[in-house]
PDB file of C-alpha atoms and ligand atoms in Angstrom:
ATOM      1  CA  MET A 668      14.732   6.136  18.490  1.00  0.00           C
ATOM      2  CA  LYS A 669      11.175   6.127  18.171  1.00  0.00           C
ATOM      3  CA  PRO A 670       9.529   3.544  15.666  1.00  0.00           C
ATOM      4  CA  VAL A 671       8.589   4.874  12.368  1.00  0.00           C
ATOM      5  CA  LEU A 672       4.984   3.004  12.895  1.00  0.00           C
ATOM      6  CA  GLU A 673       4.078   0.402  15.642  1.00  0.00           C
ATOM      7  CA  LEU A 674       1.069  -1.865  15.456  1.00  0.00           C
ATOM      8  CA  GLN A 675      -0.021  -3.117  18.891  1.00  0.00           C
ATOM      9  CA  GLN A 676      -2.512  -6.015  19.263  1.00  0.00           C
ATOM     10  CA  VAL A 677      -4.480  -4.798  16.082  1.00  0.00           C
ATOM     11  CA  LYS A 678      -7.939  -6.150  15.630  1.00  0.00           C
ATOM     12  CA  LYS A 679     -10.902  -6.240  13.100  1.00  0.00           C
ATOM     13  CA  ASN A 680     -14.029  -7.778  13.382  1.00  0.00           C
ATOM     14  CA  ARG A 681     -16.069  -8.890  10.771  1.00  0.00           C
ATOM     15  CA  THR A 682     -19.492  -7.342   9.782  1.00  0.00           C
ATOM     16  CA  GLY A 683     -22.864  -9.179   9.716  1.00  0.00           C
ATOM     17  CA  ALA A 684     -23.560 -12.039  11.316  1.00  0.00           C
ATOM     18  CA  ASP A 685     -19.898 -13.643  11.319  1.00  0.00           C
ATOM     19  CA  THR A 686     -18.719 -13.195  14.904  1.00  0.00           C
ATOM     20  CA  ARG A 687     -15.043 -14.513  14.033  1.00  0.00           C
ATOM     21  CA  PRO A 688     -12.691 -11.529  13.735  1.00  0.00           C
ATOM     22  CA  LEU A 689     -11.327 -10.820  10.214  1.00  0.00           C
ATOM     23  CA  PHE A 690      -7.659 -11.064  12.176  1.00  0.00           C
ATOM     24  CA  MET A 691      -6.436 -10.195  15.479  1.00  0.00           C
ATOM     25  CA  ASP A 692      -3.088  -9.701  17.223  1.00  0.00           C
ATOM     26  CA  VAL A 693      -1.304  -8.221  14.369  1.00  0.00           C
ATOM     27  CA  SER A 694       1.459  -6.262  16.159  1.00  0.00           C
ATOM     28  CA  ALA A 695       4.838  -5.168  14.456  1.00  0.00           C
ATOM     29  CA  GLN A 696       7.256  -2.723  14.499  1.00  0.00           C
ATOM     30  CA  ILE A 697       8.993  -0.072  11.684  1.00  0.00           C
ATOM     31  CA  THR A 698      12.082   0.826  13.260  1.00  0.00           C
ATOM     32  CA  GLU A 699      13.982   2.664  10.215  1.00  0.00           C
ATOM     33  CA  PRO A 700      12.458   3.486   6.719  1.00  0.00           C
ATOM     34  CA  SER A 701      11.483   0.449   5.325  1.00  0.00           C
ATOM     35  CA  MET A 702      10.083  -1.645   1.910  1.00  0.00           C
ATOM     36  CA  ILE A 703       7.661  -3.699   3.259  1.00  0.00           C
ATOM     37  CA  ALA A 704       5.667  -6.281   1.098  1.00  0.00           C
ATOM     38  CA  LEU A 705       2.193  -7.380   2.401  1.00  0.00           C
ATOM     39  CA  LEU A 706       1.202 -10.830   1.413  1.00  0.00           C
ATOM     40  CA  GLY A 707      -1.733 -13.427   1.880  1.00  0.00           C
ATOM     41  CA  VAL A 708      -4.244 -14.960   0.366  1.00  0.00           C
ATOM     42  CA  SER A 709      -7.162 -12.852  -0.969  1.00  0.00           C
ATOM     43  CA  GLY A 710      -9.599 -12.115   1.613  1.00  0.00           C
ATOM     44  CA  GLN A 711      -7.304 -11.891   4.530  1.00  0.00           C
ATOM     45  CA  GLY A 712      -7.569  -8.679   5.353  1.00  0.00           C
ATOM     46  CA  LYS A 713      -4.816  -6.992   3.616  1.00  0.00           C
ATOM     47  CA  SER A 714      -6.697  -4.229   2.370  1.00  0.00           C
ATOM     48  CA  THR A 715      -8.570  -3.792   5.503  1.00  0.00           C
ATOM     49  CA  LEU A 716      -5.321  -3.253   7.374  1.00  0.00           C
ATOM     50  CA  LEU A 717      -3.994  -0.768   4.898  1.00  0.00           C
ATOM     51  CA  ARG A 718      -7.114   1.581   5.648  1.00  0.00           C
ATOM     52  CA  MET A 719      -7.033   0.988   9.212  1.00  0.00           C
ATOM     53  CA  LEU A 720      -3.177   2.075   9.403  1.00  0.00           C
ATOM     54  CA  ALA A 721      -4.678   5.114   6.966  1.00  0.00           C
ATOM     55  CA  ALA A 722      -7.284   5.878   9.659  1.00  0.00           C
ATOM     56  CA  LEU A 723      -9.919   5.336   6.812  1.00  0.00           C
ATOM     57  CA  ASP A 724     -11.269   2.035   8.881  1.00  0.00           C
ATOM     58  CA  ARG A 725     -11.823   1.834  12.231  1.00  0.00           C
ATOM     59  CA  ILE A 726      -9.307  -0.132  14.380  1.00  0.00           C
ATOM     60  CA  ASP A 727     -11.596  -2.324  16.822  1.00  0.00           C
ATOM     61  CA  GLU A 728      -9.003  -3.055  19.239  1.00  0.00           C
ATOM     62  CA  GLY A 729      -5.207  -2.295  19.544  1.00  0.00           C
ATOM     63  CA  SER A 730      -3.387   0.477  18.325  1.00  0.00           C
ATOM     64  CA  VAL A 731      -1.306   1.934  15.902  1.00  0.00           C
ATOM     65  CA  ARG A 732       1.252   5.054  16.266  1.00  0.00           C
ATOM     66  CA  LEU A 733       3.414   6.841  14.161  1.00  0.00           C
ATOM     67  CA  HIS A 734       6.652   8.168  15.599  1.00  0.00           C
ATOM     68  CA  ASP A 735       5.167   7.056  19.195  1.00  0.00           C
ATOM     69  CA  VAL A 736       2.044   9.321  18.221  1.00  0.00           C
ATOM     70  CA  PRO A 737      -1.172   7.013  18.551  1.00  0.00           C
ATOM     71  CA  GLN A 738      -3.679   7.774  15.823  1.00  0.00           C
ATOM     72  CA  SER A 739      -6.184   8.116  18.264  1.00  0.00           C
ATOM     73  CA  GLU A 740      -4.863  11.404  19.630  1.00  0.00           C
ATOM     74  CA  MET A 741      -4.028  12.662  15.979  1.00  0.00           C
ATOM     75  CA  ASP A 742      -6.642  14.636  13.868  1.00  0.00           C
ATOM     76  CA  PRO A 743      -7.525  12.002  11.188  1.00  0.00           C
ATOM     77  CA  LYS A 744      -6.844  14.567   8.366  1.00  0.00           C
ATOM     78  CA  ALA A 745      -3.224  15.211   9.938  1.00  0.00           C
ATOM     79  CA  TRP A 746      -2.814  11.830  10.189  1.00  0.00           C
ATOM     80  CA  ARG A 747      -3.394  10.541   6.291  1.00  0.00           C
ATOM     81  CA  MET A 748      -1.268  13.396   5.081  1.00  0.00           C
ATOM     82  CA  LYS A 749       1.578  11.603   6.818  1.00  0.00           C
ATOM     83  CA  VAL A 750      -0.062   7.836   6.440  1.00  0.00           C
ATOM     84  CA  CYS A 751      -1.077   7.980   2.952  1.00  0.00           C
ATOM     85  CA  TYR A 752      -3.202   4.938   1.272  1.00  0.00           C
ATOM     86  CA  VAL A 753      -3.077   4.434  -2.670  1.00  0.00           C
ATOM     87  CA  ALA A 754      -5.986   2.523  -3.372  1.00  0.00           C
ATOM     88  CA  GLN A 755      -6.839  -0.839  -5.039  1.00  0.00           C
ATOM     89  CA  GLN A 756      -9.104   0.754  -7.284  1.00  0.00           C
ATOM     90  CA  PRO A 757      -8.293   4.284  -7.584  1.00  0.00           C
ATOM     91  CA  VAL A 758     -11.287   7.118  -7.291  1.00  0.00           C
ATOM     92  CA  MET A 759     -10.607   9.826  -9.392  1.00  0.00           C
ATOM     93  CA  LEU A 760     -12.327  13.557  -8.422  1.00  0.00           C
ATOM     94  CA  GLN A 761     -14.434  15.204 -11.032  1.00  0.00           C
ATOM     95  CA  GLY A 762     -12.697  17.385 -13.473  1.00  0.00           C
ATOM     96  CA  SER A 763      -9.347  17.121 -15.260  1.00  0.00           C
ATOM     97  CA  VAL A 764      -6.076  15.251 -14.627  1.00  0.00           C
ATOM     98  CA  GLU A 765      -4.433  18.470 -12.870  1.00  0.00           C
ATOM     99  CA  GLN A 766      -7.378  19.260 -11.005  1.00  0.00           C
ATOM    100  CA  ASN A 767      -6.963  15.751  -9.120  1.00  0.00           C
ATOM    101  CA  LEU A 768      -3.441  16.335  -8.935  1.00  0.00           C
ATOM    102  CA  ARG A 769      -3.921  19.910  -7.286  1.00  0.00           C
ATOM    103  CA  ALA A 770      -6.665  18.497  -5.515  1.00  0.00           C
ATOM    104  CA  VAL A 771      -4.100  17.372  -2.453  1.00  0.00           C
ATOM    105  CA  SER A 772      -2.662  20.500  -2.098  1.00  0.00           C
ATOM    106  CA  PHE A 773      -5.896  22.446  -2.049  1.00  0.00           C
ATOM    107  CA  LEU A 774      -6.881  19.913   0.687  1.00  0.00           C
ATOM    108  CA  HIS A 775      -4.213  20.295   2.683  1.00  0.00           C
ATOM    109  CA  ARG A 776      -2.836  23.688   2.098  1.00  0.00           C
ATOM    110  CA  ILE A 777       0.490  22.698   0.792  1.00  0.00           C
ATOM    111  CA  PRO A 778       2.086  24.210  -2.215  1.00  0.00           C
ATOM    112  CA  TYR A 779       1.586  22.459  -5.941  1.00  0.00           C
ATOM    113  CA  GLU A 780       4.867  21.329  -6.856  1.00  0.00           C
ATOM    114  CA  ASP A 781       4.383  21.351 -10.703  1.00  0.00           C
ATOM    115  CA  LYS A 782       8.214  20.502 -11.310  1.00  0.00           C
ATOM    116  CA  LEU A 783       7.797  17.401  -9.569  1.00  0.00           C
ATOM    117  CA  VAL A 784       4.804  16.613 -11.454  1.00  0.00           C
ATOM    118  CA  LYS A 785       6.594  17.563 -14.858  1.00  0.00           C
ATOM    119  CA  GLN A 786       9.598  15.043 -13.538  1.00  0.00           C
ATOM    120  CA  LEU A 787       7.565  12.337 -12.311  1.00  0.00           C
ATOM    121  CA  LEU A 788       4.924  12.007 -15.498  1.00  0.00           C
ATOM    122  CA  PRO A 789       7.130  10.934 -17.772  1.00  0.00           C
ATOM    123  CA  ARG A 790       9.024   8.550 -15.590  1.00  0.00           C
ATOM    124  CA  LEU A 791       5.929   6.750 -15.069  1.00  0.00           C
ATOM    125  CA  GLY A 792       5.026   6.152 -18.625  1.00  0.00           C
ATOM    126  CA  LEU A 793       2.340   9.024 -18.575  1.00  0.00           C
ATOM    127  CA  GLU A 794       4.342  11.400 -21.224  1.00  0.00           C
ATOM    128  CA  HIS A 795       1.499  11.246 -23.264  1.00  0.00           C
ATOM    129  CA  LEU A 796      -1.313  12.431 -21.031  1.00  0.00           C
ATOM    130  CA  GLU A 797      -2.972  15.500 -21.423  1.00  0.00           C
ATOM    131  CA  LEU A 798      -3.128  17.347 -18.171  1.00  0.00           C
ATOM    132  CA  GLY A 799      -6.651  19.215 -19.121  1.00  0.00           C
ATOM    133  CA  LYS A 800      -8.077  15.361 -19.983  1.00  0.00           C
ATOM    134  CA  ASN A 801     -11.451  14.459 -18.222  1.00  0.00           C
ATOM    135  CA  ALA A 802      -9.881  12.420 -15.405  1.00  0.00           C
ATOM    136  CA  GLU A 803     -13.052  10.004 -15.221  1.00  0.00           C
ATOM    137  CA  LEU A 804     -11.824   8.847 -18.900  1.00  0.00           C
ATOM    138  CA  LEU A 805      -8.561   7.344 -17.937  1.00  0.00           C
ATOM    139  CA  SER A 806      -7.631   3.980 -18.263  1.00  0.00           C
ATOM    140  CA  GLY A 807      -7.521   1.876 -15.172  1.00  0.00           C
ATOM    141  CA  GLY A 808      -3.847   1.741 -15.404  1.00  0.00           C
ATOM    142  CA  GLU A 809      -3.614   5.548 -15.984  1.00  0.00           C
ATOM    143  CA  LYS A 810      -5.570   6.198 -13.145  1.00  0.00           C
ATOM    144  CA  GLN A 811      -3.630   3.961 -10.812  1.00  0.00           C
ATOM    145  CA  ARG A 812      -0.823   5.664 -11.662  1.00  0.00           C
ATOM    146  CA  ILE A 813      -2.153   9.401 -11.582  1.00  0.00           C
ATOM    147  CA  SER A 814      -3.469   8.377  -7.768  1.00  0.00           C
ATOM    148  CA  LEU A 815       0.027   7.083  -7.197  1.00  0.00           C
ATOM    149  CA  LEU A 816       1.148  10.364  -7.927  1.00  0.00           C
ATOM    150  CA  ARG A 817      -1.469  12.678  -5.997  1.00  0.00           C
ATOM    151  CA  SER A 818      -0.354  10.689  -3.327  1.00  0.00           C
ATOM    152  CA  LEU A 819       3.550  11.006  -3.834  1.00  0.00           C
ATOM    153  CA  LEU A 820       2.951  15.084  -3.996  1.00  0.00           C
ATOM    154  CA  LEU A 821       1.924  14.834  -0.096  1.00  0.00           C
ATOM    155  CA  ARG A 822       5.524  13.569   0.774  1.00  0.00           C
ATOM    156  CA  PRO A 823       3.888  11.150   3.487  1.00  0.00           C
ATOM    157  CA  GLU A 824       6.341   9.359   5.772  1.00  0.00           C
ATOM    158  CA  VAL A 825       4.312   6.263   5.205  1.00  0.00           C
ATOM    159  CA  LEU A 826       3.096   5.125   1.912  1.00  0.00           C
ATOM    160  CA  LEU A 827       0.194   2.455   1.822  1.00  0.00           C
ATOM    161  CA  LEU A 828       0.438   0.930  -1.537  1.00  0.00           C
ATOM    162  CA  ASP A 829      -2.651  -1.600  -2.653  1.00  0.00           C
ATOM    163  CA  GLU A 830      -1.804  -3.589  -5.563  1.00  0.00           C
ATOM    164  CA  VAL A 831      -0.773  -0.231  -7.361  1.00  0.00           C
ATOM    165  CA  THR A 832       0.587  -2.061 -10.623  1.00  0.00           C
ATOM    166  CA  ALA A 833      -2.208  -4.656 -10.573  1.00  0.00           C
ATOM    167  CA  SER A 834      -3.875  -3.035 -14.278  1.00  0.00           C
ATOM    168  CA  LEU A 835      -0.632  -2.089 -15.902  1.00  0.00           C
ATOM    169  CA  ASP A 836       1.489  -4.136 -18.509  1.00  0.00           C
ATOM    170  CA  ARG A 837       5.099  -4.847 -17.641  1.00  0.00           C
ATOM    171  CA  GLY A 838       7.148  -1.897 -19.052  1.00  0.00           C
ATOM    172  CA  SER A 839       4.732   0.888 -17.083  1.00  0.00           C
ATOM    173  CA  LYS A 840       4.794  -1.786 -13.925  1.00  0.00           C
ATOM    174  CA  GLU A 841       8.740  -1.756 -13.926  1.00  0.00           C
ATOM    175  CA  LEU A 842       8.895   2.269 -14.167  1.00  0.00           C
ATOM    176  CA  VAL A 843       6.588   2.065 -11.212  1.00  0.00           C
ATOM    177  CA  GLU A 844       8.880  -0.081  -9.115  1.00  0.00           C
ATOM    178  CA  GLN A 845      11.814   2.244  -9.863  1.00  0.00           C
ATOM    179  CA  VAL A 846      10.179   5.191  -9.313  1.00  0.00           C
ATOM    180  CA  LEU A 847       8.808   4.079  -6.148  1.00  0.00           C
ATOM    181  CA  GLN A 848      12.391   2.375  -5.022  1.00  0.00           C
ATOM    182  CA  GLU A 849      14.077   5.480  -5.743  1.00  0.00           C
ATOM    183  CA  TRP A 850      11.056   7.506  -4.110  1.00  0.00           C
ATOM    184  CA  HIS A 851      12.218   5.555  -1.027  1.00  0.00           C
ATOM    185  CA  THR A 852      15.624   6.017  -1.053  1.00  0.00           C
ATOM    186  CA  ALA A 853      15.849   9.626  -1.494  1.00  0.00           C
ATOM    187  CA  GLU A 854      12.820  10.739   0.499  1.00  0.00           C
ATOM    188  CA  GLY A 855      13.354   7.959   3.443  1.00  0.00           C
ATOM    189  CA  THR A 856       9.260   6.835   2.834  1.00  0.00           C
ATOM    190  CA  THR A 857       8.310   3.568   4.300  1.00  0.00           C
ATOM    191  CA  MET A 858       6.313   1.632   2.103  1.00  0.00           C
ATOM    192  CA  ILE A 859       3.768  -1.264   3.022  1.00  0.00           C
ATOM    193  CA  TRP A 860       3.078  -2.714  -0.523  1.00  0.00           C
ATOM    194  CA  VAL A 861       0.312  -4.955  -1.026  1.00  0.00           C
ATOM    195  CA  THR A 862       1.112  -7.500  -4.015  1.00  0.00           C
ATOM    196  CA  HIS A 863       0.018 -10.640  -5.228  1.00  0.00           C
ATOM    197  CA  ASP A 864       3.144 -10.547  -7.544  1.00  0.00           C
ATOM    198  CA  LEU A 865       5.564 -12.709  -5.823  1.00  0.00           C
ATOM    199  CA  GLU A 866       8.866 -11.494  -8.146  1.00  0.00           C
ATOM    200  CA  GLN A 867       7.667  -8.046  -7.519  1.00  0.00           C
ATOM    201  CA  ALA A 868       7.927  -8.726  -3.782  1.00  0.00           C
ATOM    202  CA  ARG A 869      11.104 -10.272  -3.768  1.00  0.00           C
ATOM    203  CA  GLN A 870      12.525  -7.367  -5.786  1.00  0.00           C
ATOM    204  CA  ILE A 871      11.204  -4.642  -4.151  1.00  0.00           C
ATOM    205  CA  SER A 872      10.790  -5.465  -0.788  1.00  0.00           C
ATOM    206  CA  GLY A 873      13.277  -6.074   2.510  1.00  0.00           C
ATOM    207  CA  GLN A 874      10.923  -7.262   4.581  1.00  0.00           C
ATOM    208  CA  VAL A 875       7.716  -9.482   4.273  1.00  0.00           C
ATOM    209  CA  TRP A 876       4.279  -9.539   6.017  1.00  0.00           C
ATOM    210  CA  PHE A 877       2.401 -12.244   5.514  1.00  0.00           C
ATOM    211  CA  MET A 878      -1.037 -12.660   6.624  1.00  0.00           C
ATOM    212  CA  GLY A 879      -2.746 -15.617   7.365  1.00  0.00           C
ATOM    213  CA  GLU A 880      -5.040 -17.755   9.905  1.00  0.00           C
ATOM    214  CA  GLY A 881      -6.051 -14.729  10.997  1.00  0.00           C
ATOM    215  CA  THR A 882      -3.319 -12.503  11.760  1.00  0.00           C
ATOM    216  CA  LEU A 883       0.290 -11.694  11.037  1.00  0.00           C
ATOM    217  CA  LEU A 884       1.462 -15.270  10.694  1.00  0.00           C
ATOM    218  CA  GLU A 885       4.879 -13.898   9.467  1.00  0.00           C
ATOM    219  CA  ASN A 886       7.036 -11.123   9.775  1.00  0.00           C
ATOM    220  CA  SER A 887      10.459 -11.496   8.502  1.00  0.00           C
ATOM    221  CA  ALA A 888      13.392 -10.184   6.151  1.00  0.00           C
ATOM    222  CA  THR A 889      12.402 -11.305   2.220  1.00  0.00           C
ATOM    223  CA  THR A 890      14.845 -13.638   1.846  1.00  0.00           C
ATOM    224  CA  THR A 891      14.385 -15.205   5.005  1.00  0.00           C
ATOM    225  CA  PHE A 892      10.393 -15.760   3.938  1.00  0.00           C
ATOM    226  CA  PHE A 893      11.232 -16.807   0.077  1.00  0.00           C
ATOM    227  CA  ASP A 894      14.109 -19.259   0.984  1.00  0.00           C
ATOM    228  CA  SER A 895      12.486 -20.426   4.253  1.00  0.00           C
ATOM    229  CA  PRO A 896       9.180 -19.743   5.308  1.00  0.00           C
ATOM    230  CA  ALA A 897       8.314 -20.686   9.090  1.00  0.00           C
ATOM    231  CA  THR A 898       4.949 -22.158   8.399  1.00  0.00           C
ATOM    232  CA  GLU A 899       3.219 -24.267   6.391  1.00  0.00           C
ATOM    233  CA  THR A 900       0.285 -21.920   5.507  1.00  0.00           C
ATOM    234  CA  ALA A 901       3.237 -19.395   3.788  1.00  0.00           C
ATOM    235  CA  ARG A 902       4.793 -22.287   1.817  1.00  0.00           C
ATOM    236  CA  ASN A 903       1.052 -23.427   0.511  1.00  0.00           C
ATOM    237  CA  TYR A 904       0.794 -19.912  -0.404  1.00  0.00           C
ATOM    238  CA  MET A 905       3.744 -19.552  -2.326  1.00  0.00           C
ATOM    239  CA  GLN A 906       3.458 -23.108  -4.230  1.00  0.00           C
ATOM    240  CA  GLY A 907       0.314 -21.529  -5.258  1.00  0.00           C
ATOM    241  CA  PRO A 908      -2.469 -23.965  -6.789  1.00  0.00           C
ATOM    242  CA  ALA A 909      -0.477 -24.707 -10.154  1.00  0.00           C
ATOM    243  CA  SER A 910       2.083 -26.795  -8.483  1.00  0.00           C
ATOM    244  CA  LYS A 911      -0.620 -29.006  -6.488  1.00  0.00           C
ATOM    245  CA  GLU A 912      -1.254 -31.985  -7.640  1.00  0.00           C
ATOM    246  CA  GLN A 913      -4.042 -31.250 -10.102  1.00  0.00           C
ATOM    247  CA  PRO A 914      -6.944 -34.100 -10.070  1.00  0.00           C
ATOM    248  CA  CYS A 915      -7.210 -36.055 -13.290  1.00  0.00           C
ATOM    249  CA  LEU A 916     -10.128 -34.551 -15.149  1.00  0.00           C
ATOM    250  CA  SER A 917      -9.963 -36.976 -18.226  1.00  0.00           C
TER     251      SER A 917
HETATM  252  N1  LIG B1604     -16.738  -2.319   4.001  1.00  0.00           N
HETATM  253  C1  LIG B1604     -17.017  -3.744   4.310  1.00  0.00           C
HETATM  254  N2  LIG B1604     -17.606  -4.174   4.682  1.00  0.00           N
HETATM  255  C2  LIG B1604     -17.791  -5.378   5.089  1.00  0.00           C
HETATM  256  N3  LIG B1604     -17.003  -6.647   4.677  1.00  0.00           N
HETATM  257  C3  LIG B1604     -15.790  -5.659   4.001  1.00  0.00           C
HETATM  258  C4  LIG B1604     -15.871  -4.799   3.772  1.00  0.00           C
HETATM  259  N4  LIG B1604     -14.419  -4.410   3.454  1.00  0.00           N
HETATM  260  C5  LIG B1604     -14.180  -5.388   3.641  1.00  0.00           C
HETATM  261  N5  LIG B1604     -14.699  -6.620   4.076  1.00  0.00           N
HETATM  262  C6  LIG B1604     -14.505  -7.971   3.760  1.00  0.00           C
HETATM  263  O1  LIG B1604     -13.436  -8.168   4.394  1.00  0.00           O
HETATM  264  C7  LIG B1604     -12.562  -9.667   4.107  1.00  0.00           C
HETATM  265  C8  LIG B1604     -11.148  -9.124   3.795  1.00  0.00           C
HETATM  266  O2  LIG B1604     -11.197  -8.072   2.812  1.00  0.00           O
HETATM  267  P1  LIG B1604      -9.852  -7.094   1.990  1.00  0.00           P
HETATM  268  O3  LIG B1604     -10.383  -6.230   1.055  1.00  0.00           O
HETATM  269  O4  LIG B1604      -9.316  -6.604   3.536  1.00  0.00           O
HETATM  270  O5  LIG B1604      -8.793  -8.438   1.550  1.00  0.00           O
HETATM  271  P2  LIG B1604      -7.817  -8.596   1.013  1.00  0.00           P
HETATM  272  O6  LIG B1604      -6.528  -9.529   1.624  1.00  0.00           O
HETATM  273  O7  LIG B1604      -7.359  -7.081   0.761  1.00  0.00           O
HETATM  274  O8  LIG B1604      -8.113  -9.344  -0.286  1.00  0.00           O
HETATM  275  P3  LIG B1604      -7.571  -9.251  -1.867  1.00  0.00           P
HETATM  276  O9  LIG B1604      -6.267  -9.795  -1.988  1.00  0.00           O
HETATM  277  O10 LIG B1604      -8.767  -9.907  -2.800  1.00  0.00           O
HETATM  278  O11 LIG B1604      -7.657  -7.813  -2.425  1.00  0.00           O
HETATM  279  C9  LIG B1604     -13.470  -9.920   2.538  1.00  0.00           C
HETATM  280  O12 LIG B1604     -14.259 -10.773   3.281  1.00  0.00           O
HETATM  281  C10 LIG B1604     -14.333  -8.663   2.364  1.00  0.00           C
HETATM  282  O13 LIG B1604     -15.461  -9.002   2.051  1.00  0.00           O
HETATM  283 MG1  LIG B1605      -7.169  -6.178  -1.335  1.00  0.00          MG
END
């Protein structure tokens, strides 16, 4: 069977005077619908990689294929319908919440699934939301969930989730996790989920991609990654500054 998604020697250069690549030699193959947690310290290029996978940012070298079709050979709009990025900082279009949700079907000429919207709003903890409300007035956490719902309406094959629960309280976060896990099971959607919440990564993913040292340093089953990471960089990442020896300040 053709892999769902394949990354071959993907490279991203930095902009400006710094000539070191942001990352290079990023290769991975997703052979079946998967839940992948994409981890790594801030600034490693996780969001950049997701944006490249979604054809929103240039791939400087290497290639990305969806079911063996290179991104470079597909119309970007058609690609983005299948490989969909949910941004770390969601952008609402002008207009109401409903207009934001309908924009997807309008743009991609697909039917608007009103029934699905009505089912998912309460499951995402948004039952109180007026669909006629100006979307720009939503809270950060409300925007994140509307942006996520907008992407689900596309029924993409690959969903790229960039810290989509970062602004949410614990209850709302758990609702989103549950919806996404059920969606993955029911629809067979592959999800690559950037998070700094290690407990979340453990719970939602079957595979971990760990970015460090300017590349995809580890690609292993979630239990393997957390129980016995292969590199010191990953071990340090998981320990975090809190467990390192603190200098005496007194
Ligand atoms: N459009 C851009 N132009 C120039 N530099 C950029 C751009 N986008 C990101 N960068 C730089 O690329 C590096 C990686 O950024 P990126 O947002 O991908 O990291 P990240 O791993 O997602 O970090 P975080 O965990 O903080 O979200 C950073 O140094 C950032 O400043
Ligand atoms: Mg990021």
